[in-house]
Coordinates of C-alpha atoms and ligand atoms in Angstrom, one line a residue:
X1 CA -27.2 -34.6 17.7
X2 CA -29.4 -33.0 19.1
X3 CA -32.4 -30.9 17.5
X4 CA -30.3 -27.6 16.8
X5 CA -27.7 -29.6 14.7
X6 CA -27.3 -29.1 11.7
X7 CA -24.9 -30.1 8.4
X8 CA -24.2 -27.0 6.1
X9 CA -22.0 -26.9 3.2
X10 CA -18.8 -24.0 2.8
X11 CA -19.4 -21.1 0.3
X12 CA -18.2 -22.4 -2.9
X13 CA -14.6 -19.9 -2.6
X14 CA -14.4 -21.0 1.5
X15 CA -13.6 -24.7 0.6
X16 CA -11.2 -23.3 -2.4
X17 CA -9.5 -22.0 0.2
X18 CA -9.6 -24.9 2.7
X19 CA -8.6 -27.2 -0.3
X20 CA -5.6 -25.1 -1.1
X21 CA -4.8 -24.7 3.1
X22 CA -5.1 -28.4 3.0
X23 CA -3.3 -29.7 0.2
X24 CA -0.3 -26.6 -1.1
X25 CA 0.5 -24.9 2.1
X26 CA 3.9 -27.0 3.5
X27 CA 6.4 -24.5 4.4
X28 CA 6.1 -22.4 7.9
X29 CA 3.0 -25.0 9.1
X30 CA 3.5 -23.0 12.8
X31 CA 1.9 -20.2 11.7
X32 CA -1.5 -22.2 12.2
X33 CA -0.4 -21.1 16.3
X34 CA 0.3 -17.3 15.8
X35 CA -3.3 -16.8 13.6
X36 CA -5.0 -18.6 16.1
X37 CA -3.8 -16.5 19.3
X38 CA -4.1 -13.8 17.2
X39 CA -7.6 -14.2 17.1
X40 CA -8.4 -15.2 20.3
X41 CA -6.7 -11.7 21.3
X42 CA -8.6 -10.0 19.0
X43 CA -11.5 -11.7 21.2
X44 CA -10.5 -10.2 24.1
X45 CA -9.8 -7.0 23.0
X46 CA -13.0 -6.6 21.5
X47 CA -14.6 -7.6 25.2
X48 CA -12.7 -5.3 27.1
X49 CA -13.9 -2.8 24.6
X50 CA -17.2 -3.9 24.8
X51 CA -17.5 -4.0 28.7
X52 CA -16.0 -0.4 29.0
X53 CA -19.8 0.7 28.3
X54 CA -21.4 -3.1 29.8
X55 CA -19.3 -3.7 33.0
X56 CA -21.4 -6.9 33.0
X57 CA -20.4 -8.3 30.0
X58 CA -16.9 -9.5 32.3
X59 CA -19.4 -11.0 34.7
X60 CA -16.8 -11.4 37.2
X61 CA -14.4 -13.4 35.3
X62 CA -12.0 -10.2 34.6
X63 CA -8.7 -12.1 34.3
X64 CA -8.4 -12.0 30.0
X65 CA -6.2 -14.8 28.8
X66 CA -5.2 -17.3 26.2
X67 CA -4.8 -20.7 27.4
X68 CA -2.7 -23.1 25.3
X69 CA -3.0 -27.0 26.3
X70 CA -2.6 -30.2 24.6
X71 CA -3.6 -33.3 24.5
X72 CA -1.4 -36.1 24.0
X73 CA -3.6 -39.1 24.4
X74 CA -6.0 -37.7 22.0
X75 CA -3.4 -35.7 19.6
X76 CA -5.5 -32.5 20.4
X77 CA -3.9 -29.0 20.9
X78 CA -7.0 -26.3 22.2
X79 CA -6.2 -22.6 21.7
X80 CA -9.1 -21.0 25.0
X81 CA -10.1 -17.5 24.8
X82 CA -12.6 -16.3 27.4
X83 CA -13.0 -12.7 25.0
X84 CA -16.0 -12.0 23.3
X85 CA -16.9 -14.9 22.4
X86 CA -19.9 -15.7 19.2
X87 CA -23.1 -16.3 18.6
X88 CA -24.8 -19.1 16.1
X89 CA -25.3 -16.5 13.1
X90 CA -21.9 -14.8 13.9
X91 CA -19.7 -18.2 13.7
X92 CA -21.7 -19.2 10.4
X93 CA -21.0 -15.3 9.4
X94 CA -17.3 -15.7 10.1
X95 CA -16.7 -18.5 9.8
X96 CA -18.4 -21.0 7.8
X97 CA -18.5 -17.9 4.9
X98 CA -16.3 -15.0 4.2
X99 CA -18.3 -11.8 4.8
X100 CA -15.3 -9.7 3.7
X101 CA -14.2 -10.2 0.4
X102 CA -11.0 -11.1 1.5
X103 CA -11.6 -14.8 0.3
X104 CA -12.1 -14.0 -3.2
X105 CA -9.3 -11.6 -3.5
X106 CA -7.2 -14.7 -1.9
X107 CA -7.8 -16.9 -4.5
X108 CA -7.7 -14.3 -7.4
X109 CA -4.1 -13.3 -5.9
X110 CA -3.2 -16.7 -5.8
X111 CA -0.1 -17.5 -7.8
X112 CA 2.4 -20.7 -8.8
X113 CA 4.5 -20.7 -6.0
X114 CA 2.3 -22.0 -3.5
X115 CA 4.8 -21.3 -0.6
X116 CA 4.6 -17.8 -1.2
X117 CA 0.8 -17.9 -0.6
X118 CA 1.0 -19.2 2.5
X119 CA 2.3 -15.5 3.6
X120 CA -0.5 -14.4 2.7
X121 CA -3.3 -16.3 4.5
X122 CA -3.5 -13.7 7.6
X123 CA -3.4 -10.9 5.3
X124 CA -6.7 -11.9 3.8
X125 CA -8.7 -12.7 6.4
X126 CA -8.6 -16.2 6.4
X127 CA -6.2 -17.2 9.6
X128 CA -8.9 -19.3 10.5
X129 CA -8.1 -21.8 8.4
X130 CA -4.6 -22.0 9.0
X131 CA -5.8 -24.7 11.5
X132 CA -6.3 -26.9 8.3
X133 CA -2.7 -26.8 7.8
X134 CA -2.0 -29.0 10.8
X135 CA -5.4 -30.6 11.6
X136 CA -7.7 -33.0 9.8
X137 CA -10.6 -31.9 12.4
X138 CA -11.1 -28.5 13.9
X139 CA -13.7 -28.2 16.5
X140 CA -15.0 -24.9 17.6
X141 CA -16.8 -24.2 21.1
X142 CA -18.2 -21.0 21.9
X143 CA -20.6 -18.7 23.8
X144 CA -20.9 -15.0 23.4
X145 CA -20.4 -12.7 26.2
X146 CA -24.1 -11.9 27.4
X147 CA -25.8 -15.1 26.5
X148 CA -26.8 -17.9 28.5
X149 CA -25.0 -20.8 29.2
X150 CA -27.3 -22.8 27.3
X151 CA -26.7 -20.7 23.9
X152 CA -23.2 -22.5 23.5
X153 CA -22.0 -23.3 19.6
X154 CA -20.3 -26.1 18.7
X155 CA -18.8 -26.2 15.1
X156 CA -16.5 -28.9 13.7
X157 CA -15.4 -29.6 10.2
X158 CA -12.9 -31.8 8.8
X159 CA -12.2 -29.0 6.1
X160 CA -13.4 -30.6 3.1
X161 CA -16.7 -28.8 1.7
X162 CA -19.0 -29.2 5.1
X163 CA -19.1 -28.1 8.7
X164 CA -21.4 -29.3 11.5
X165 CA -23.2 -26.9 14.2
X166 CA -24.8 -27.7 17.3
X167 CA -26.1 -25.9 20.1
X168 CA -24.3 -26.6 23.7
X169 CA -24.2 -26.1 27.2
X170 CA -20.9 -23.8 27.8
X171 CA -20.6 -22.6 31.3
X172 CA -17.6 -20.3 30.5
X173 CA -17.7 -17.6 28.1
X174 CA -15.7 -16.7 24.7
X175 CA -14.4 -19.5 22.6
X176 CA -12.1 -22.7 22.4
X177 CA -10.6 -24.0 19.2
X178 CA -9.5 -27.5 19.2
X179 CA -7.2 -29.0 16.8
X180 CA -7.1 -32.7 16.2
X181 CA -3.7 -33.2 14.7
X182 CA -3.0 -35.2 11.4
X183 CA -0.9 -38.1 11.7
X184 CA 2.5 -36.6 10.8
X185 CA 2.1 -33.7 13.1
X186 CA 3.5 -34.8 16.3
X187 CA 6.0 -32.0 16.9
X188 CA 3.4 -29.7 17.9
X189 CA 2.3 -32.1 20.7
X190 CA 5.4 -31.3 22.8
X191 CA 4.6 -28.6 25.0
X192 CA 8.2 -26.9 24.6
X193 CA 7.7 -26.7 21.2
X194 CA 4.6 -24.5 21.7
X195 CA 6.4 -22.8 24.0
X196 CA 8.8 -21.4 22.2
X197 CA 6.7 -21.4 19.1
X198 CA 4.5 -18.8 21.1
X199 CA 8.0 -17.3 22.3
X200 CA 8.5 -16.8 18.8
X201 CA 5.7 -15.3 17.7
X202 CA 3.7 -13.9 20.1
X203 CA 5.1 -13.0 23.0
X204 CA 3.9 -9.2 22.6
X205 CA 0.2 -10.3 23.0
X206 CA -0.6 -8.0 25.6
X207 CA -2.9 -10.8 27.1
X208 CA -1.3 -13.3 29.2
X209 CA -1.3 -16.5 27.3
X210 CA -0.7 -19.5 29.7
X211 CA 0.5 -23.1 29.1
X212 CA -0.3 -25.8 32.5
X213 CA 2.6 -26.0 34.6
X214 CA 5.0 -29.7 33.9
X215 CA 5.4 -31.7 36.5
X216 CA 7.1 -34.9 36.6
X217 CA 6.0 -34.6 33.0
X218 CA 2.9 -34.2 32.8
X219 CA 0.7 -31.2 32.7
X220 CA -0.7 -30.2 35.9
X221 CA -3.8 -28.3 37.0
X222 CA -1.6 -24.8 37.3
X223 CA -0.8 -22.0 35.4
X224 CA 2.3 -20.6 33.3
X225 CA 2.2 -17.5 31.5
X226 CA 4.4 -18.2 28.3
X227 CA 4.8 -14.5 26.9
X228 CA 5.9 -11.2 28.4
X229 CA 2.3 -10.2 28.5
X230 CA 2.5 -6.9 28.3
X231 CA 1.3 -4.5 25.2
X232 CA 4.9 -4.0 23.1
X233 CA 5.0 -0.4 22.7
X234 CA 4.4 0.4 26.7
X235 CA 7.7 -1.2 27.2
X236 CA 10.8 0.7 27.2
X237 CA 12.5 1.5 23.4
X238 CA 15.8 0.6 24.8
X239 CA 14.7 -3.2 26.1
X240 CA 12.8 -4.1 22.6
X241 CA 14.7 -5.9 20.5
X242 CA 14.0 -5.8 16.9
X243 CA 12.9 -9.3 17.0
X244 CA 10.0 -8.5 19.2
X245 CA 9.5 -5.2 16.8
X246 CA 9.3 -7.4 14.0
X247 CA 7.1 -10.3 15.8
X248 CA 4.2 -7.7 16.3
X249 CA 4.7 -6.3 13.4
X250 CA 3.3 -9.6 11.7
X251 CA 0.5 -9.9 14.2
X252 CA -0.7 -6.6 13.7
X253 CA 0.1 -6.4 9.7
X254 CA -1.2 -10.4 9.1
X255 CA 2.4 -9.9 6.7
X256 CA 4.8 -12.7 6.6
X257 CA 7.8 -10.6 5.6
X258 CA 9.6 -8.4 8.6
X259 CA 9.1 -5.2 8.2
X260 CA 11.4 -2.1 6.6
X261 CA 11.6 0.3 9.4
X262 CA 9.6 1.2 12.1
X263 CA 9.0 4.7 14.3
X264 CA 8.4 4.1 18.5
X265 CA 7.6 7.1 20.0
X266 CA 6.4 8.1 23.6
X267 CA 4.7 12.1 23.4
X268 CA 4.2 13.8 26.2
X269 CA 2.8 17.5 26.6
X270 CA -0.5 18.8 25.6
X271 CA -1.3 15.6 24.3
X272 CA 0.1 12.2 25.4
X273 CA 0.3 9.2 23.3
X274 CA 2.4 6.5 22.1
X275 CA 2.7 5.5 18.7
X276 CA 4.4 2.5 17.1
X277 CA 4.3 3.1 13.2
X278 CA 6.0 0.8 10.2
X279 CA 6.8 0.6 7.1
X280 CA 6.3 -2.5 5.4
X281 CA 8.9 -4.3 3.1
X282 CA 6.0 -5.0 0.6
X283 CA 2.7 -3.7 -0.5
X284 CA -0.3 -5.2 1.0
X285 CA -2.7 -6.7 -1.5
X286 CA -5.3 -4.1 -1.5
X287 CA -2.8 -1.2 -1.5
X288 CA -4.0 0.3 -4.9
X289 CA -7.6 -1.8 -5.0
X290 CA -10.2 -0.7 -3.0
X291 CA -7.4 0.4 -0.4
X292 CA -8.6 3.4 0.3
X293 CA -12.1 2.7 0.9
X294 CA -11.6 0.0 3.3
X295 CA -8.2 0.4 5.8
X296 CA -7.0 -1.7 8.1
X297 CA -4.1 -2.3 10.1
X298 CA -3.6 0.5 12.3
X299 CA -4.9 0.2 15.1
X300 CA -6.1 2.9 18.2
X301 CA -6.1 1.9 21.5
X302 CA -7.2 4.4 24.2
X303 CA -5.0 3.7 28.0
X304 CA -3.9 0.5 26.7
X305 CA -7.4 -0.5 25.7
X306 CA -8.2 -1.4 22.0
X307 CA -10.7 0.9 20.6
X308 CA -11.2 0.3 16.9
X309 CA -8.9 0.0 13.5
X310 CA -8.8 3.8 12.6
X311 CA -6.6 3.7 10.0
X312 CA -8.5 6.9 8.1
X313 CA -9.1 8.8 11.5
X314 CA -5.0 8.2 12.4
X315 CA -3.5 9.4 8.9
X316 CA -3.9 10.6 5.3
X317 CA -4.9 8.3 2.9
X318 CA -1.6 8.8 0.9
X319 CA 0.2 6.9 3.9
X320 CA -2.1 4.3 3.8
X321 CA 0.8 1.8 3.5
X322 CA 1.6 2.2 7.5
X323 CA 0.6 -0.4 9.7
X324 CA 0.6 0.4 13.9
X325 CA -0.6 1.4 16.9
X326 CA -1.3 4.6 18.6
X327 CA -2.2 4.7 22.2
X328 CA -4.0 8.1 23.7
X329 CA -4.0 9.1 27.1
X330 CA -6.3 11.9 26.1
X331 CA -9.1 10.6 24.1
X332 CA -12.7 9.6 26.0
X333 CA -12.3 5.7 26.5
X334 CA -16.3 5.3 25.4
X335 CA -15.5 6.7 21.2
X336 CA -17.1 5.7 18.8
X337 CA -16.3 6.5 15.6
X338 CA -19.0 9.4 15.0
X339 CA -17.5 11.2 18.2
X340 CA -14.2 10.6 16.8
X341 CA -14.3 12.1 14.0
X342 CA -15.4 15.4 15.7
X343 CA -12.9 15.2 18.3
X344 CA -10.6 18.2 18.2
X345 CA -7.4 16.4 19.5
X346 CA -8.1 13.5 17.0
X347 CA -6.7 16.4 14.5
X348 CA -3.5 16.7 16.0
X349 CA -3.0 13.3 16.7
X350 CA -3.0 12.7 13.0
X351 CA -1.1 15.4 12.4
X352 CA 1.0 13.9 14.4
X353 CA 1.2 10.8 13.4
X354 CA 2.0 12.3 9.6
X355 CA 5.0 14.1 10.7
X356 CA 6.8 10.8 12.5
X357 CA 6.4 8.9 9.3
X358 CA 7.6 11.4 7.2
X359 CA 10.4 12.1 10.0
X360 CA 10.8 8.5 9.2
X361 CA 11.0 8.2 5.3
X362 CA 13.8 11.1 5.8
X363 CA 15.7 9.4 7.8
X364 CA 15.7 6.1 5.9
X365 CA 16.5 8.5 2.7
X366 CA 19.3 9.5 4.8
X367 CA 21.0 6.9 6.2
X368 CA 19.8 3.6 4.5
X369 CA 19.4 4.6 1.0
X370 CA 18.8 0.8 -0.1
X371 CA 16.1 1.0 2.3
X372 CA 14.5 3.7 0.9
X373 CA 14.9 2.6 -2.6
X374 CA 12.7 -0.3 -1.9
X375 CA 10.5 1.6 0.2
X376 CA 10.3 4.3 -3.4
X377 CA 9.6 1.1 -5.5
X378 CA 6.7 0.0 -3.5
X379 CA 5.0 3.0 -2.1
X380 CA 6.3 6.1 -4.3
X381 CA 3.3 6.4 -6.2
X382 CA 1.3 6.4 -2.9
X383 CA 3.4 8.8 -1.5
X384 CA 3.0 11.0 -4.8
X385 CA -1.1 11.2 -4.0
X386 CA 0.7 13.6 -1.2
X387 CA 1.7 16.0 -2.8
X388 CA -2.7 17.0 -3.9
X389 CA -4.1 15.7 -0.4
X390 CA -1.5 17.3 1.7
X391 CA -0.9 20.9 1.8
X392 CA 1.0 21.1 4.7
X393 CA 3.7 19.1 3.9
X394 CA 3.6 19.5 0.5
X395 CA 7.3 20.1 0.3
X396 CA 8.5 17.3 2.7
X397 CA 6.8 15.3 0.5
X398 CA 8.6 16.1 -2.9
X399 CA 11.8 16.0 -1.1
X400 CA 11.4 12.1 -0.9
X401 CA 10.3 12.0 -4.5
X402 CA 12.8 10.1 -6.7
X403 CA 12.7 10.3 -10.5
X404 CA 15.3 8.8 -13.4
X405 CA 16.9 11.8 -15.3
X406 CA 18.8 12.4 -18.5
X407 CA 21.9 12.2 -16.1
X408 CA 21.4 8.9 -14.1
X409 CA 21.8 5.2 -15.0
X410 CA 19.0 3.8 -16.6
X411 CA 15.4 4.1 -15.8
X412 CA 15.9 3.3 -11.6
X413 CA 14.1 6.0 -9.9
X414 CA 17.3 7.8 -7.9
X415 CA 17.3 11.6 -8.6
X416 CA 15.9 13.8 -5.9
X417 CA 15.1 17.0 -6.4
X418 CA 17.7 18.3 -4.0
X419 CA 20.3 16.0 -6.0
X420 CA 18.7 17.8 -9.0
X421 CA 19.2 21.5 -7.6
X422 CA 22.5 20.1 -6.7
X423 CA 24.2 20.0 -10.0
X424 CA 22.1 22.9 -12.0
X425 CA 23.8 24.8 -14.4
X426 CA 25.1 28.6 -13.5
X427 CA 22.4 30.8 -14.5
X428 CA 19.1 27.7 -14.6
X429 CA 16.5 28.6 -12.5
X430 CA 14.2 25.9 -13.0
X431 CA 14.2 22.7 -12.6
X432 CA 13.1 20.8 -15.5
X433 CA 11.2 17.6 -16.0
X434 CA 9.2 15.7 -18.8
X435 CA 6.5 13.1 -18.2
X436 CA 5.9 10.2 -20.9
X437 CA 4.2 6.8 -20.8
X438 CA 7.2 5.1 -20.0
X439 CA 11.0 5.5 -19.4
X440 CA 12.3 5.0 -23.1
X441 CA 9.2 7.5 -24.5
X442 CA 10.5 10.1 -21.9
X443 CA 13.8 9.8 -22.4
X444 CA 14.0 9.8 -26.3
X445 CA 11.6 12.4 -26.1
X446 CA 12.4 15.4 -28.9
X447 CA 11.4 18.2 -26.6
X448 CA 15.0 17.4 -24.5
X449 CA 17.0 17.6 -27.3
X450 CA 18.1 21.2 -26.8
X451 CA 18.3 20.8 -22.7
X452 CA 20.7 18.0 -23.4
X453 CA 23.2 19.7 -25.9
X454 CA 23.3 22.5 -23.5
X455 CA 24.0 19.9 -20.9
X456 CA 20.5 21.0 -18.9
X457 CA 19.4 17.7 -16.7
X458 CA 16.0 16.8 -17.1
X459 CA 13.5 14.8 -14.5
X460 CA 12.1 11.9 -16.9
X461 CA 8.6 11.3 -15.0
X462 CA 7.4 8.0 -16.8
X463 CA 4.8 7.1 -14.3
X464 CA 0.8 7.1 -15.0
X465 CA 0.3 9.6 -11.7
X466 CA 3.3 12.0 -12.0
X467 CA 1.4 13.9 -14.5
X468 CA -1.9 14.5 -12.6
X469 CA 0.8 15.2 -9.5
X470 CA 2.8 17.6 -11.3
X471 CA -0.3 19.4 -11.7
X472 CA 0.0 20.1 -7.8
X473 CA 3.3 21.1 -7.6
X474 CA 4.9 24.0 -9.3
X475 CA 7.8 24.8 -7.4
X476 CA 10.3 23.2 -5.0
X477 CA 12.9 24.9 -2.6
X478 CA 11.8 28.1 -4.3
X479 CA 13.0 27.2 -7.7
X480 CA 10.0 26.7 -10.5
X481 CA 9.3 23.5 -12.1
X482 CA 9.4 23.3 -15.7
X483 CA 7.7 20.7 -18.1
X484 CA 9.6 20.8 -21.3
X485 CA 6.7 19.9 -23.1
X486 CA 5.0 23.3 -22.4
X487 CA 5.7 26.8 -23.3
X488 CA 9.1 28.5 -23.6
X489 CA 12.0 27.2 -22.1
X490 CA 13.7 30.2 -21.9
X491 CA 17.0 28.8 -23.0
X492 CA 18.9 31.5 -23.8
X493 CA 20.4 32.1 -20.2
X494 CA 21.3 28.3 -20.5
X495 CA 23.7 28.4 -23.7
X496 CA 20.9 27.8 -26.1
X497 CA 20.6 30.8 -28.7
X498 CA 20.6 34.3 -28.0
X499 CA 17.4 36.4 -28.9
X500 CA 18.7 38.0 -32.0
X501 CA 20.2 34.5 -33.7
X502 CA 16.6 33.0 -32.6
X503 CA 14.6 36.2 -34.4
X504 CA 17.4 35.3 -37.7
X505 CA 16.1 32.0 -37.7
X506 CA 12.8 32.2 -37.2
X507 CA 12.8 34.8 -40.2
X508 CA 14.6 32.5 -42.5
X509 CA 12.2 30.0 -41.8
X510 CA 9.0 32.3 -42.6
X511 CA 8.4 30.1 -45.7
X512 CA 8.0 27.1 -44.4
X513 CA 6.0 28.6 -41.4
X514 CA 3.7 29.5 -43.4
X515 CA 3.7 26.8 -45.5
X516 CA 3.0 24.3 -43.0
X517 CA 0.0 26.4 -41.6
X518 CA -1.9 26.3 -44.9
X519 CA -1.3 22.8 -45.5
X520 CA -2.1 21.4 -41.5
X521 CA -4.7 23.9 -41.5
X522 CA -7.5 23.6 -38.8
X523 CA -4.8 20.5 -37.1
X524 CA -2.8 22.8 -35.5
X525 CA -3.2 25.7 -33.4
X526 CA 0.1 27.3 -34.2
X527 CA 3.4 25.8 -36.2
X528 CA 6.5 27.5 -34.9
X529 CA 10.2 27.6 -35.0
X530 CA 11.4 25.2 -31.9
X531 CA 14.3 26.2 -29.6
X532 CA 14.0 22.7 -28.0
X533 CA 15.3 20.4 -31.2
X534 CA 18.6 19.4 -32.7
X535 CA 18.0 16.4 -34.2
X536 CA 14.3 16.2 -34.7
X537 CA 12.4 17.5 -37.3
X538 CA 9.2 18.3 -35.3
X539 CA 7.8 18.4 -32.1
X540 CA 4.6 18.9 -29.8
X541 CA 4.2 21.9 -27.6
X542 CA 1.3 22.5 -24.8
X543 CA 0.3 25.7 -23.7
X544 CA 1.4 26.6 -20.1
X545 CA -1.8 25.7 -18.9
X546 CA -3.5 23.0 -20.9
X547 CA -3.5 19.2 -19.6
X548 CA -0.7 17.1 -20.2
X549 CA -1.5 14.4 -23.2
X550 CA -0.8 11.3 -20.4
X551 CA -3.7 12.9 -18.3
X552 CA -6.0 14.1 -21.5
X553 CA -5.2 10.1 -22.7
X554 CA -6.2 8.7 -19.2
X555 CA -9.1 10.8 -18.5
X556 CA -10.4 10.2 -22.1
X557 CA -9.8 6.0 -21.5
X558 CA -11.9 6.7 -18.3
X559 CA -14.2 8.3 -19.9
X560 CA -14.4 11.9 -19.5
X561 CA -14.8 14.6 -21.8
X562 CA -11.6 16.1 -21.9
X563 CA -10.9 19.4 -23.7
X564 CA -9.0 18.8 -26.6
X565 CA -7.1 21.7 -27.2
X566 CA -5.1 21.7 -30.8
X567 CA -1.5 21.3 -30.7
X568 CA 1.2 23.3 -31.4
X569 CA 3.6 22.0 -34.0
X570 CA 7.3 23.3 -33.2
X571 CA 9.9 22.4 -36.5
X572 CA 13.9 22.1 -36.7
X573 CA 13.9 24.3 -40.0
X574 CA 17.3 23.0 -40.4
X575 CA 16.2 19.3 -40.5
X576 CA 16.2 17.7 -44.1
X577 CA 12.5 16.7 -44.2
X578 CA 11.4 20.1 -43.1
X579 CA 13.5 21.8 -45.8
X580 CA 12.1 19.2 -48.6
X581 CA 8.9 20.4 -47.7
X582 CA 9.8 23.7 -48.9
X583 CA 11.3 22.2 -52.3
X584 CA 9.2 18.7 -53.0
X585 CA 6.0 20.5 -53.6
X586 CA 4.5 17.1 -55.0
X587 CA 4.4 15.7 -51.8
X588 CA 4.8 18.5 -49.5
X589 CA 0.9 17.7 -48.1
X590 CA 1.8 14.0 -47.1
X591 CA 5.3 15.5 -45.7
X592 CA 3.3 18.0 -44.0
X593 CA 0.7 15.6 -42.0
X594 CA 3.6 13.0 -41.8
X595 CA 5.6 15.6 -39.5
X596 CA 1.9 16.2 -37.3
X597 CA 1.6 12.3 -37.1
X598 CA 5.2 11.6 -36.2
X599 CA 5.4 14.5 -33.5
X600 CA 1.8 13.1 -32.2
X601 CA 3.1 9.1 -32.0
X602 CA 6.3 10.6 -30.1
X603 CA 3.8 11.8 -27.5
X604 CA 1.8 8.6 -27.3
X605 CA -1.2 9.7 -28.9
X606 CA -3.2 7.5 -31.0
X607 CA -3.7 9.0 -34.7
X608 CA -6.9 9.9 -35.6
X609 CA -6.6 7.8 -38.8
X610 CA -3.9 5.3 -38.5
X611 CA -4.6 3.7 -42.1
X612 CA -4.1 6.8 -43.7
X613 CA -0.9 7.5 -42.1
X614 CA 0.4 3.5 -42.7
X615 CA -0.8 4.7 -46.6
X616 CA 1.1 8.0 -46.9
X617 CA 4.4 6.8 -45.7
X618 CA 4.3 3.4 -47.5
X619 CA 3.7 6.0 -50.5
X620 CA 7.0 7.9 -50.1
X621 CA 9.1 5.3 -49.2
X622 CA 8.0 3.3 -52.8
Ligands
ADP1 P1 -9.4 -12.7 10.7 O1 -9.3 -12.7 12.2 O2 -8.8 -12.3 10.0 O3 -10.8 -11.8 10.0 P2 -10.1 -15.2 10.6 O4 -10.4 -16.5 9.5 O5 -8.8 -15.9 11.2 O6 -9.7 -14.2 9.5 O7 -11.3 -15.3 11.1 C1 -12.5 -14.9 11.0 C2 -13.3 -14.2 12.0 O8 -14.1 -15.3 12.8 C3 -12.8 -13.2 12.9 O9 -12.8 -12.6 12.1 C4 -13.6 -13.1 14.1 O10 -15.1 -12.8 13.7 C5 -13.8 -14.6 14.3 N1 -13.4 -15.0 15.4 C6 -11.9 -16.0 14.9 N2 -11.5 -16.0 16.0 C7 -12.0 -15.9 17.3 C8 -12.0 -16.4 18.3 N3 -11.1 -16.3 18.9 N4 -13.2 -15.1 19.0 C9 -14.1 -14.9 18.8 N5 -14.0 -15.0 17.0 C10 -13.5 -15.7 16.7

């Protein structure tokens, strides 16, 4: 080794990933080729972009391409690109350590099912290491585009804990990765095998992928282009097969699964652009955690030149699961992120892309309900964020929401507001819903009793985000949305007791209401006769403008100051427990407290003094 050679250990986490890759991942070994070609293609993209402002980077070598070759005697495969290349420091940063938090997250996400884990490898930005699935030694030689020939770098590792770095002379810019195949991986030494893998996984790569022409069974000096080498989205829709759309999706998303759906459009007019947007079938690992900050997988091209990952600029956060490309003819080629943010065309592009995705989801809901169900299960809660984020499309987003309801089967979230409206009772003016912590809590909630008894459907909103979300949605299609745990339900028009009958009941219950007020004192804001209850003795009701209890609880858990409003207790005077409060004066005080505490428990409220509650309950039982 020369004076600039050194041996360095991998970061501990990288070493762990490598160990896993070399020892556990046996399925779909061939993905290494896709991952390495994908890196080579990114390197060509980067160079083309940087050369826009600095044409001298190309140094006369303007035909960007990727070469794949095999040396049967040496038992190696080499993937070479004439893209941007790397400096020594970049090699250390990109290959020896992982700058992004990808590796750690990859390790955290690992499960016992190592087969499934193979699928994760690209997603976590550790694709390069897939080389070690088939190779027991990998040699990378690279030279950055603007560096002198003497500043090449040779990196080599057998994937076990350390790597060596050495300065080398590299006359050509770019990167070559040579895999020294493991003993039993001879199948990858067959050029036809590599060609068919490239056709399957990398056909859509926009740069030519070349392999040496076979002459008399031997590789020659001439090259064949083995892929289509035209950016997929620029081709006419009718000519693109589903498999090609799938392969392209996998390339940009690093997802191993097929996408759920996509929309591919060319728009001409005021703005000229092409978009190819995909909805994945599975959630990317970072969808919920951190996914809002650092979004990837939506690429901006200008006139076929890759500019940058621009998910934040092209779609709102609530559509952050979308992957794809947008290729604009109108943006300036030399856009930086800052310039991009101020560009008026961009705002238009963003709303156009948003519309495309919502159109796609609409279509899915209408024409492919099963796929829509998959979508909803995976991304429904993310889409809900749109109600607060995207005022202009609120109604369209609300149309896509699905919930369980008192008239649907089980906990499956299948009922839309339109379904609900379609079967509303004559005279019904509002859409009723309840929010709770989970399906059982919602379905068993006492607040629903009278509505159920009168055959009025109630939407059961059971996800944590729902309470918050409904704060942004007051009506849908002209119908008011009413939380059944809040305010007056106005049930008289829907078969509930008439105003006179209510007055009478209230009058008859004046005594017990007064007594409860005395007994509960400061604990409650009000005690009143309920119109909601048929079977249960009592429930808690919020004011129209109170924050929902689920939301209050979440904020408290998050350490926030929440103004605690005192609960209003509604009672069912016909219930035996309520009657007993009037007659059993020895236990009235305990019974009154129990009534309140039970109602609080049903709302998922943590009791202030659970021990006292248990004592009271036991005293009454024994
Ligand atoms: P990812 O590509 O998802 O970032 P990889 O492990 O495949 O993860 O690659 C790590 C990094 O190494 C890349 O982001 C890139 O910066 C660099 N790299 C890999 N291959 C090449 C290449 N052929 N040319 C230039 N840089 C490369």
